[in-house]
Amino acid sequence: LTARSGSQTSSGIDIAGQYLVLFKGKGVPGQFAADVAALGGHVIFAHTAGVGLVGGLTDAAAQTLGRNSYVRDVQSDVAFALDPVMDPSVASVGDAGVESSSDPTPAFFYSRQWNMRAIQADHAWAAGKLGSSSVTVGIIDTGIDYLYPDLAGHVDLSRSVSFVPSDDALVSTYFPGRNPITDLYFHGTHVASTVVSNASVVAGVTTRTTLIGVKVCDVTGSCGFGAVIDGVLWAADHGADVANLSLGGAFSKLASGRYVGFINQVFNYANANGMTIVVSAGNDGIDLGHDGASYATYCDAPNAVCVSATGPTSGGTTGPWTDVDALAPYSNYGTSAISVAAPGGWDGGYVWAACSQTSLVIPACQTGTYIVGAYGTSMAAPHVSGIAALIVAQVGKNPGQVKTILQNTADDLGKPGVDPYYGKGRVNAAHAVGLQ
């Protein structure tokens, strides 16, 4: 068995015939759809934030579209692969424990979860800080197995969506009757159950948060940039207070020049709509502030909370774990990029969470209740999203305030103040909700 976890890599493949369009100003020009149709294409989406995605165009037609007076930029859509941080650890749960929304510590595999203790989530739980169903986190990823024991009842299917038609067909074939957002990979389910869990199998940061599943990556771990952009807009428009993008990493400098305008436009729209965006820093082990060949994609975007990864140096599956706040060697870093750090795991201890029971990548998970031990900045980000959900439950929908609280209540590690590895520090759930 080989499973993969992580964040987007810096290499991308053009998606044939698809182009992102950035408009001049907000809104969708009235003649846009007709102009695209006249060029032989069709509109996949067009949003009042000032961006759109079209399909069915040739390069020449796309260039013609770009010469319209209302168009600021046209760029080819690109597919990125989830960064292949390899990990083989899958464990069967058998008969899980009893759900507990008030005390997650009896969860079947809680004893393995050094990560929850590292961020003092257990202290928050003991004080009754378990989240609120009125707070929503959008999981922009490979989908969610919404029937997994730890996630059942937490995913609002009426607000969930798939932007991956190829996956939709596979879901219909292999799992008829399932909602298209069901996770054929495993990544999104793992991330989701770290944010919130019924705590029968493993504990999540919260037990009462509501999720929206936004599928933008397919069964192979390929994520279309246009789908990601659409996914962020969908989450913002459908009431997400927090969005988790475990899809960070770095574009090439060439790509940065091409796509930074789209990212900034969309993230500014989300921020104006009150959505806090949490992103993973990526797994290339590079300094995002000084690497001349890359741009820190979502980490460089306005208002984003960019998360680096920590992990124990030893301890394995059962512990005891040592130096749980060591920077994971794969984690990207950079003073100008990293906001905070969170547990992402490493060889000294993985982050354990749910394995999708509709995974085609890990077929064993279809046969029962399994958890996956994974590592990556993808695993770090949902810890922060879970704490952000706790903060929103207390202060409301205010991205600037949420980010400030996350940073000001983090445990300062590395050099005092802002640090290239930990940002303002490793997040602390107890401190974030006002506990000392």
GROMACS .gro file of C-alpha atoms in nm:
model
  436
    1LEU     CA    1   0.000   0.000   0.000
    2THR     CA    2   0.121   0.347  -0.083
    3ALA     CA    3  -0.083   0.651   0.010
    4ARG     CA    4   0.003   1.009  -0.068
    5SER     CA    5  -0.048   1.325   0.126
    6GLY     CA    6   0.066   1.679   0.081
    7SER     CA    7   0.017   1.998  -0.108
    8GLN     CA    8   0.039   2.110  -0.467
    9THR     CA    9   0.365   2.081  -0.652
   10SER     CA   10   0.516   2.359  -0.858
   11SER     CA   11   0.482   2.179  -1.191
   12GLY     CA   12   0.152   2.196  -1.373
   13ILE     CA   13  -0.005   2.063  -1.691
   14ASP     CA   14  -0.225   2.279  -1.911
   15ILE     CA   15  -0.584   2.160  -1.926
   16ALA     CA   16  -0.668   2.145  -2.297
   17GLY     CA   17  -0.911   2.410  -2.413
   18GLN     CA   18  -0.969   2.567  -2.070
   19TYR     CA   19  -0.876   2.926  -1.990
   20LEU     CA   20  -0.910   3.151  -1.688
   21VAL     CA   21  -1.039   3.499  -1.755
   22LEU     CA   22  -0.980   3.801  -1.531
   23PHE     CA   23  -1.218   4.089  -1.596
   24LYS     CA   24  -1.149   4.458  -1.557
   25GLY     CA   25  -1.338   4.542  -1.242
   26LYS     CA   26  -1.598   4.335  -1.062
   27GLY     CA   27  -1.903   4.180  -1.220
   28VAL     CA   28  -1.948   3.971  -1.535
   29PRO     CA   29  -1.966   4.164  -1.863
   30GLY     CA   30  -2.304   4.118  -2.030
   31GLN     CA   31  -2.158   4.010  -2.364
   32PHE     CA   32  -1.905   3.765  -2.217
   33ALA     CA   33  -2.099   3.441  -2.279
   34ALA     CA   34  -2.188   3.545  -2.633
   35ASP     CA   35  -1.829   3.638  -2.713
   36VAL     CA   36  -1.705   3.303  -2.585
   37ALA     CA   37  -1.970   3.116  -2.785
   38ALA     CA   38  -1.880   3.308  -3.100
   39LEU     CA   39  -1.524   3.179  -3.059
   40GLY     CA   40  -1.648   2.819  -3.035
   41GLY     CA   41  -1.626   2.785  -2.657
   42HIS     CA   42  -1.852   2.778  -2.356
   43VAL     CA   43  -1.852   2.937  -2.010
   44ILE     CA   44  -1.776   2.692  -1.727
   45PHE     CA   45  -1.829   2.959  -1.466
   46ALA     CA   46  -1.830   3.338  -1.446
   47HIS     CA   47  -1.837   3.510  -1.108
   48THR     CA   48  -1.913   3.861  -0.996
   49ALA     CA   49  -1.577   3.864  -0.818
   50GLY     CA   50  -1.442   3.937  -1.165
   51VAL     CA   51  -1.315   3.598  -1.278
   52GLY     CA   52  -1.435   3.324  -1.509
   53LEU     CA   53  -1.337   2.991  -1.661
   54VAL     CA   54  -1.413   2.891  -2.019
   55GLY     CA   55  -1.373   2.569  -2.213
   56GLY     CA   56  -1.354   2.458  -2.574
   57LEU     CA   57  -1.122   2.732  -2.701
   58THR     CA   58  -0.811   2.709  -2.913
   59ASP     CA   59  -0.505   2.913  -2.816
   60ALA     CA   60  -0.583   3.154  -3.096
   61ALA     CA   61  -0.944   3.194  -2.981
   62ALA     CA   62  -0.827   3.256  -2.625
   63GLN     CA   63  -0.595   3.528  -2.749
   64THR     CA   64  -0.883   3.685  -2.937
   65LEU     CA   65  -1.097   3.675  -2.624
   66GLY     CA   66  -0.818   3.846  -2.434
   67ARG     CA   67  -0.829   4.143  -2.670
   68ASN     CA   68  -1.179   4.237  -2.558
   69SER     CA   69  -1.187   4.571  -2.377
   70TYR     CA   70  -1.343   4.420  -2.063
   71VAL     CA   71  -1.073   4.152  -2.021
   72ARG     CA   72  -0.765   4.216  -1.809
   73ASP     CA   73  -0.599   3.876  -1.852
   74VAL     CA   74  -0.651   3.531  -2.003
   75GLN     CA   75  -0.439   3.234  -1.895
   76SER     CA   76  -0.455   2.862  -1.963
   77ASP     CA   77  -0.602   2.652  -1.684
   78VAL     CA   78  -0.348   2.424  -1.519
   79ALA     CA   79  -0.376   2.095  -1.326
   80PHE     CA   80  -0.148   2.042  -1.027
   81ALA     CA   81  -0.075   1.715  -0.850
   82LEU     CA   82  -0.088   1.669  -0.476
   83ASP     CA   83   0.272   1.655  -0.355
   84PRO     CA   84   0.368   1.287  -0.309
   85VAL     CA   85   0.480   1.267   0.052
   86MET     CA   86   0.477   0.890   0.075
   87ASP     CA   87   0.333   0.705   0.370
   88PRO     CA   88   0.223   0.341   0.402
   89SER     CA   89   0.046   0.343   0.739
   90VAL     CA   90  -0.314   0.227   0.754
   91ALA     CA   91  -0.475   0.074   1.060
   92SER     CA   92  -0.807  -0.104   1.102
   93VAL     CA   93  -1.029   0.022   1.380
   94GLY     CA   94  -1.269  -0.270   1.408
   95ASP     CA   95  -1.541  -0.171   1.652
   96ALA     CA   96  -1.493   0.198   1.717
   97GLY     CA   97  -1.560   0.363   2.049
   98VAL     CA   98  -1.869   0.552   2.156
   99GLU     CA   99  -1.921   0.898   2.008
  100SER     CA  100  -1.870   1.185   2.247
  101SER     CA  101  -1.934   1.544   2.148
  102SER     CA  102  -1.840   1.668   2.494
  103ASP     CA  103  -1.519   1.473   2.559
  104PRO     CA  104  -1.316   1.345   2.261
  105THR     CA  105  -1.044   1.184   2.475
  106PRO     CA  106  -1.210   0.836   2.484
  107ALA     CA  107  -1.183   0.814   2.102
  108PHE     CA  108  -1.051   0.473   1.997
  109PHE     CA  109  -0.712   0.600   1.875
  110TYR     CA  110  -0.679   0.916   2.080
  111SER     CA  111  -0.373   0.770   2.253
  112ARG     CA  112  -0.186   0.802   1.922
  113GLN     CA  113  -0.280   1.166   1.875
  114TRP     CA  114   0.025   1.351   2.004
  115ASN     CA  115  -0.085   1.627   1.768
  116MET     CA  116  -0.402   1.714   1.960
  117ARG     CA  117  -0.212   1.735   2.286
  118ALA     CA  118   0.062   1.944   2.122
  119ILE     CA  119  -0.189   2.220   2.041
  120GLN     CA  120  -0.362   2.180   2.380
  121ALA     CA  121  -0.691   2.085   2.220
  122ASP     CA  122  -0.759   1.864   2.520
  123HIS     CA  123  -0.745   2.170   2.748
  124ALA     CA  124  -0.997   2.348   2.526
  125TRP     CA  125  -1.229   2.046   2.533
  126ALA     CA  126  -1.209   2.022   2.911
  127ALA     CA  127  -1.330   2.383   2.927
  128GLY     CA  128  -1.623   2.304   2.699
  129LYS     CA  129  -1.474   2.467   2.390
  130LEU     CA  130  -1.586   2.212   2.130
  131GLY     CA  131  -1.710   2.428   1.847
  132SER     CA  132  -2.054   2.518   1.718
  133SER     CA  133  -2.275   2.374   1.446
  134SER     CA  134  -2.349   2.730   1.339
  135VAL     CA  135  -1.985   2.767   1.225
  136THR     CA  136  -1.899   2.621   0.884
  137VAL     CA  137  -1.563   2.514   0.745
  138GLY     CA  138  -1.527   2.452   0.372
  139ILE     CA  139  -1.296   2.160   0.289
  140ILE     CA  140  -1.161   2.244  -0.058
  141ASP     CA  141  -0.996   1.915  -0.145
  142THR     CA  142  -1.060   1.565  -0.286
  143GLY     CA  143  -1.406   1.542  -0.132
  144ILE     CA  144  -1.528   1.398   0.198
  145ASP     CA  145  -1.655   1.054   0.295
  146TYR     CA  146  -1.955   1.205   0.470
  147LEU     CA  147  -2.073   0.865   0.602
  148TYR     CA  148  -1.748   0.779   0.781
  149PRO     CA  149  -1.832   0.726   1.153
  150ASP     CA  150  -1.637   1.031   1.269
  151LEU     CA  151  -1.789   1.259   1.004
  152ALA     CA  152  -2.150   1.140   0.988
  153GLY     CA  153  -2.385   1.430   1.051
  154HIS     CA  154  -2.124   1.702   1.008
  155VAL     CA  155  -2.129   1.755   0.629
  156ASP     CA  156  -2.400   1.980   0.487
  157LEU     CA  157  -2.465   1.810   0.154
  158SER     CA  158  -2.708   2.082   0.046
  159ARG     CA  159  -2.414   2.326   0.031
  160SER     CA  160  -2.151   2.078  -0.089
  161VAL     CA  161  -2.043   2.047  -0.453
  162SER     CA  162  -1.809   1.866  -0.689
  163PHE     CA  163  -1.619   2.053  -0.960
  164VAL     CA  164  -1.465   1.730  -1.092
  165PRO     CA  165  -1.693   1.572  -1.358
  166SER     CA  166  -1.457   1.279  -1.414
  167ASP     CA  167  -1.488   1.186  -1.047
  168ASP     CA  168  -1.864   1.224  -1.061
  169ALA     CA  169  -1.878   0.950  -1.325
  170LEU     CA  170  -1.660   0.720  -1.112
  171VAL     CA  171  -1.876   0.778  -0.806
  172SER     CA  172  -2.185   0.685  -1.010
  173THR     CA  173  -2.015   0.368  -1.134
  174TYR     CA  174  -1.848   0.240  -0.819
  175PHE     CA  175  -2.067   0.387  -0.545
  176PRO     CA  176  -2.415   0.444  -0.693
  177GLY     CA  177  -2.633   0.656  -0.471
  178ARG     CA  178  -2.342   0.836  -0.309
  179ASN     CA  179  -2.321   1.212  -0.332
  180PRO     CA  180  -2.056   1.316  -0.589
  181ILE     CA  181  -1.847   1.480  -0.316
  182THR     CA  182  -1.761   1.142  -0.165
  183ASP     CA  183  -1.382   1.104  -0.148
  184LEU     CA  184  -1.232   0.857  -0.397
  185TYR     CA  185  -0.880   0.943  -0.280
  186PHE     CA  186  -0.842   0.987   0.100
  187HIS     CA  187  -0.686   1.329   0.143
  188GLY     CA  188  -1.001   1.537   0.193
  189THR     CA  189  -1.152   1.293   0.440
  190HIS     CA  190  -0.832   1.288   0.644
  191VAL     CA  191  -0.827   1.669   0.650
  192ALA     CA  192  -1.198   1.696   0.734
  193SER     CA  193  -1.181   1.462   1.034
  194THR     CA  194  -0.893   1.662   1.177
  195VAL     CA  195  -1.113   1.973   1.175
  196VAL     CA  196  -1.417   1.801   1.328
  197SER     CA  197  -1.494   1.450   1.448
  198ASN     CA  198  -1.757   1.256   1.638
  199ALA     CA  199  -1.458   1.117   1.829
  200SER     CA  200  -1.554   0.753   1.801
  201VAL     CA  201  -1.239   0.665   1.605
  202VAL     CA  202  -1.005   0.964   1.636
  203ALA     CA  203  -1.047   1.307   1.791
  204GLY     CA  204  -1.073   1.619   1.578
  205VAL     CA  205  -1.000   1.971   1.695
  206THR     CA  206  -1.375   2.027   1.731
  207THR     CA  207  -1.680   1.804   1.767
  208ARG     CA  208  -1.964   2.030   1.657
  209THR     CA  209  -1.846   2.222   1.351
  210THR     CA  210  -2.038   2.197   1.023
  211LEU     CA  211  -1.850   2.115   0.702
  212ILE     CA  212  -1.904   2.194   0.335
  213GLY     CA  213  -1.736   1.949   0.098
  214VAL     CA  214  -1.594   2.122  -0.211
  215LYS     CA  215  -1.432   1.868  -0.441
  216VAL     CA  216  -1.166   2.025  -0.665
  217CYS     CA  217  -0.915   1.737  -0.691
  218ASP     CA  218  -0.975   1.401  -0.857
  219VAL     CA  219  -0.905   1.039  -0.771
  220THR     CA  220  -0.547   1.071  -0.900
  221GLY     CA  221  -0.476   1.371  -0.678
  222SER     CA  222  -0.487   1.613  -0.969
  223CYS     CA  223  -0.632   1.957  -0.887
  224GLY     CA  224  -0.739   2.204  -1.155
  225PHE     CA  225  -0.646   2.560  -1.071
  226GLY     CA  226  -0.973   2.683  -1.217
  227ALA     CA  227  -1.161   2.434  -0.999
  228VAL     CA  228  -0.974   2.556  -0.690
  229ILE     CA  229  -1.062   2.917  -0.770
  230ASP     CA  230  -1.426   2.819  -0.826
  231GLY     CA  231  -1.418   2.620  -0.503
  232VAL     CA  232  -1.302   2.917  -0.296
  233LEU     CA  233  -1.576   3.133  -0.446
  234TRP     CA  234  -1.838   2.862  -0.384
  235ALA     CA  235  -1.738   2.831  -0.019
  236ALA     CA  236  -1.748   3.208   0.030
  237ASP     CA  237  -2.090   3.230  -0.135
  238HIS     CA  238  -2.237   2.942   0.063
  239GLY     CA  239  -2.169   3.056   0.413
  240ALA     CA  240  -1.829   2.911   0.497
  241ASP     CA  241  -1.670   3.098   0.787
  242VAL     CA  242  -1.337   2.922   0.727
  243ALA     CA  243  -1.195   2.750   0.420
  244ASN     CA  244  -0.921   2.489   0.441
  245LEU     CA  245  -0.693   2.461   0.138
  246SER     CA  246  -0.441   2.187   0.200
  247LEU     CA  247  -0.326   2.267  -0.153
  248GLY     CA  248  -0.044   2.512  -0.092
  249GLY     CA  249   0.308   2.491  -0.220
  250ALA     CA  250   0.473   2.700  -0.487
  251PHE     CA  251   0.416   2.791  -0.848
  252SER     CA  252   0.710   2.865  -1.071
  253LYS     CA  253   0.796   3.232  -1.119
  254LEU     CA  254   0.650   3.204  -1.466
  255ALA     CA  255   0.326   3.079  -1.318
  256SER     CA  256   0.330   3.347  -1.050
  257GLY     CA  257   0.321   3.617  -1.312
  258ARG     CA  258   0.035   3.439  -1.483
  259TYR     CA  259  -0.187   3.354  -1.188
  260VAL     CA  260  -0.121   3.595  -0.903
  261GLY     CA  261  -0.392   3.832  -1.025
  262PHE     CA  262  -0.653   3.556  -1.017
  263ILE     CA  263  -0.553   3.442  -0.668
  264ASN     CA  264  -0.555   3.794  -0.528
  265GLN     CA  265  -0.892   3.879  -0.682
  266VAL     CA  266  -1.058   3.568  -0.543
  267PHE     CA  267  -0.900   3.582  -0.199
  268ASN     CA  268  -0.992   3.948  -0.161
  269TYR     CA  269  -1.352   3.860  -0.248
  270ALA     CA  270  -1.356   3.580   0.009
  271ASN     CA  271  -1.211   3.807   0.276
  272ALA     CA  272  -1.472   4.075   0.202
  273ASN     CA  273  -1.737   3.806   0.252
  274GLY     CA  274  -1.598   3.718   0.594
  275MET     CA  275  -1.426   3.389   0.512
  276THR     CA  276  -1.092   3.307   0.677
  277ILE     CA  277  -0.869   3.109   0.439
  278VAL     CA  278  -0.619   2.864   0.584
  279VAL     CA  279  -0.359   2.720   0.344
  280SER     CA  280  -0.075   2.471   0.372
  281ALA     CA  281   0.277   2.598   0.305
  282GLY     CA  282   0.384   2.302   0.090
  283ASN     CA  283   0.628   2.015   0.120
  284ASP     CA  284   0.929   2.116  -0.086
  285GLY     CA  285   1.153   2.214   0.206
  286ILE     CA  286   1.228   2.554   0.050
  287ASP     CA  287   1.244   2.908   0.178
  288LEU     CA  288   0.943   3.069   0.015
  289GLY     CA  289   1.084   3.411   0.089
  290HIS     CA  290   1.415   3.358  -0.088
  291ASP     CA  291   1.363   3.088  -0.348
  292GLY     CA  292   1.419   3.264  -0.677
  293ALA     CA  293   1.232   3.009  -0.885
  294SER     CA  294   0.901   3.001  -0.702
  295TYR     CA  295   0.613   3.205  -0.578
  296ALA     CA  296   0.438   3.099  -0.259
  297THR     CA  297   0.099   3.076  -0.433
  298TYR     CA  298  -0.176   3.091  -0.175
  299CYS     CA  299   0.069   3.179   0.103
  300ASP     CA  300   0.151   3.504  -0.075
  301ALA     CA  301  -0.214   3.579  -0.132
  302PRO     CA  302  -0.374   3.863   0.065
  303ASN     CA  303  -0.525   3.770   0.401
  304ALA     CA  304  -0.430   3.399   0.388
  305VAL     CA  305  -0.321   3.210   0.699
  306CYS     CA  306  -0.019   3.009   0.580
  307VAL     CA  307   0.074   2.703   0.787
  308SER     CA  308   0.408   2.523   0.821
  309ALA     CA  309   0.437   2.175   0.971
  310THR     CA  310   0.586   2.038   1.292
  311GLY     CA  311   0.641   1.676   1.392
  312PRO     CA  312   0.810   1.460   1.656
  313THR     CA  313   1.168   1.350   1.611
  314SER     CA  314   1.091   1.008   1.761
  315GLY     CA  315   0.812   0.806   1.915
  316GLY     CA  316   0.653   0.628   1.620
  317THR     CA  317   0.299   0.501   1.653
  318THR     CA  318   0.265   0.461   2.027
  319GLY     CA  319   0.516   0.710   2.174
  320PRO     CA  320   0.638   0.855   2.393
  321TRP     CA  321   0.705   1.132   2.142
  322THR     CA  322   1.001   1.364   2.167
  323ASP     CA  323   1.035   1.721   2.043
  324VAL     CA  324   0.684   1.736   1.895
  325ASP     CA  325   0.743   2.097   1.791
  326ALA     CA  326   1.041   2.026   1.568
  327LEU     CA  327   0.996   2.175   1.222
  328ALA     CA  328   0.921   1.890   0.982
  329PRO     CA  329   1.212   1.871   0.735
  330TYR     CA  330   0.981   1.868   0.430
  331SER     CA  331   0.796   2.185   0.534
  332ASN     CA  332   0.833   2.502   0.333
  333TYR     CA  333   0.923   2.806   0.542
  334GLY     CA  334   0.997   3.177   0.510
  335THR     CA  335   0.961   3.483   0.729
  336SER     CA  336   0.738   3.664   0.482
  337ALA     CA  337   0.525   3.359   0.407
  338ILE     CA  338   0.451   3.158   0.724
  339SER     CA  339   0.175   3.281   0.955
  340VAL     CA  340   0.176   2.998   1.210
  341ALA     CA  341   0.287   2.637   1.251
  342ALA     CA  342   0.083   2.328   1.339
  343PRO     CA  343   0.133   1.951   1.369
  344GLY     CA  344   0.191   1.793   1.030
  345GLY     CA  345   0.376   1.481   1.145
  346TRP     CA  346   0.695   1.313   1.034
  347ASP     CA  347   0.878   0.981   1.076
  348GLY     CA  348   0.873   1.032   1.454
  349GLY     CA  349   0.494   1.038   1.458
  350TYR     CA  350   0.221   1.057   1.195
  351VAL     CA  351  -0.106   1.247   1.206
  352TRP     CA  352  -0.381   0.985   1.226
  353ALA     CA  353  -0.726   1.056   1.085
  354ALA     CA  354  -1.010   0.900   0.888
  355CYS     CA  355  -0.962   0.697   0.571
  356SER     CA  356  -1.241   0.733   0.318
  357GLN     CA  357  -1.452   0.419   0.283
  358THR     CA  358  -1.494   0.507  -0.084
  359SER     CA  359  -1.121   0.539  -0.153
  360LEU     CA  360  -1.006   0.383  -0.479
  361VAL     CA  361  -0.645   0.466  -0.389
  362ILE     CA  362  -0.651   0.269  -0.062
  363PRO     CA  363  -0.895  -0.015  -0.138
  364ALA     CA  364  -0.858  -0.168   0.209
  365CYS     CA  365  -1.046   0.130   0.348
  366GLN     CA  366  -1.358   0.014   0.161
  367THR     CA  367  -1.368  -0.303   0.371
  368GLY     CA  368  -1.419  -0.150   0.715
  369THR     CA  369  -1.333   0.142   0.937
  370TYR     CA  370  -0.971   0.242   0.887
  371ILE     CA  371  -0.750   0.534   0.977
  372VAL     CA  372  -0.448   0.662   0.789
  373GLY     CA  373  -0.125   0.784   0.943
  374ALA     CA  374  -0.005   1.060   0.711
  375TYR     CA  375   0.228   1.358   0.718
  376GLY     CA  376   0.256   1.685   0.532
  377THR     CA  377   0.168   2.051   0.560
  378SER     CA  378  -0.170   1.930   0.433
  379MET     CA  379  -0.213   1.767   0.772
  380ALA     CA  380  -0.101   2.082   0.956
  381ALA     CA  381  -0.352   2.321   0.799
  382PRO     CA  382  -0.673   2.158   0.931
  383HIS     CA  383  -0.550   2.192   1.289
  384VAL     CA  384  -0.547   2.566   1.228
  385SER     CA  385  -0.885   2.558   1.052
  386GLY     CA  386  -1.034   2.375   1.350
  387ILE     CA  387  -0.900   2.637   1.591
  388ALA     CA  388  -1.021   2.911   1.359
  389ALA     CA  389  -1.368   2.756   1.383
  390LEU     CA  390  -1.346   2.775   1.764
  391ILE     CA  391  -1.249   3.142   1.738
  392VAL     CA  392  -1.534   3.222   1.497
  393ALA     CA  393  -1.775   3.065   1.745
  394GLN     CA  394  -1.662   3.330   1.994
  395VAL     CA  395  -1.594   3.644   1.789
  396GLY     CA  396  -1.800   3.593   1.474
  397LYS     CA  397  -1.717   3.617   1.105
  398ASN     CA  398  -1.412   3.843   1.099
  399PRO     CA  399  -1.109   3.707   0.907
  400GLY     CA  400  -0.870   3.977   1.024
  401GLN     CA  401  -0.956   3.921   1.388
  402VAL     CA  402  -0.942   3.544   1.351
  403LYS     CA  403  -0.593   3.559   1.200
  404THR     CA  404  -0.475   3.801   1.467
  405ILE     CA  405  -0.601   3.574   1.746
  406LEU     CA  406  -0.442   3.266   1.586
  407GLN     CA  407  -0.107   3.444   1.572
  408ASN     CA  408  -0.119   3.628   1.904
  409THR     CA  409  -0.216   3.317   2.102
  410ALA     CA  410   0.036   3.082   1.936
  411ASP     CA  411   0.328   2.947   2.138
  412ASP     CA  412   0.633   3.145   2.025
  413LEU     CA  413   0.894   2.897   1.903
  414GLY     CA  414   1.225   2.943   1.727
  415LYS     CA  415   1.369   3.292   1.754
  416PRO     CA  416   1.152   3.542   1.945
  417GLY     CA  417   0.879   3.708   1.742
  418VAL     CA  418   0.820   3.624   1.378
  419ASP     CA  419   1.025   3.322   1.281
  420PRO     CA  420   1.083   3.183   0.928
  421TYR     CA  421   0.992   2.831   1.041
  422TYR     CA  422   0.703   2.888   1.282
  423GLY     CA  423   0.573   3.232   1.182
  424LYS     CA  424   0.427   3.373   1.502
  425GLY     CA  425   0.440   3.030   1.664
  426ARG     CA  426   0.274   2.690   1.686
  427VAL     CA  427  -0.101   2.732   1.731
  428ASN     CA  428  -0.256   2.674   2.072
  429ALA     CA  429  -0.628   2.589   2.085
  430ALA     CA  430  -0.664   2.658   2.459
  431HIS     CA  431  -0.504   3.001   2.439
  432ALA     CA  432  -0.701   3.086   2.125
  433VAL     CA  433  -1.030   3.049   2.311
  434GLY     CA  434  -0.911   3.255   2.607
  435LEU     CA  435  -0.776   2.989   2.842
  436GLN     CA  436  -0.444   3.043   3.018
   0.00000   0.00000   0.00000
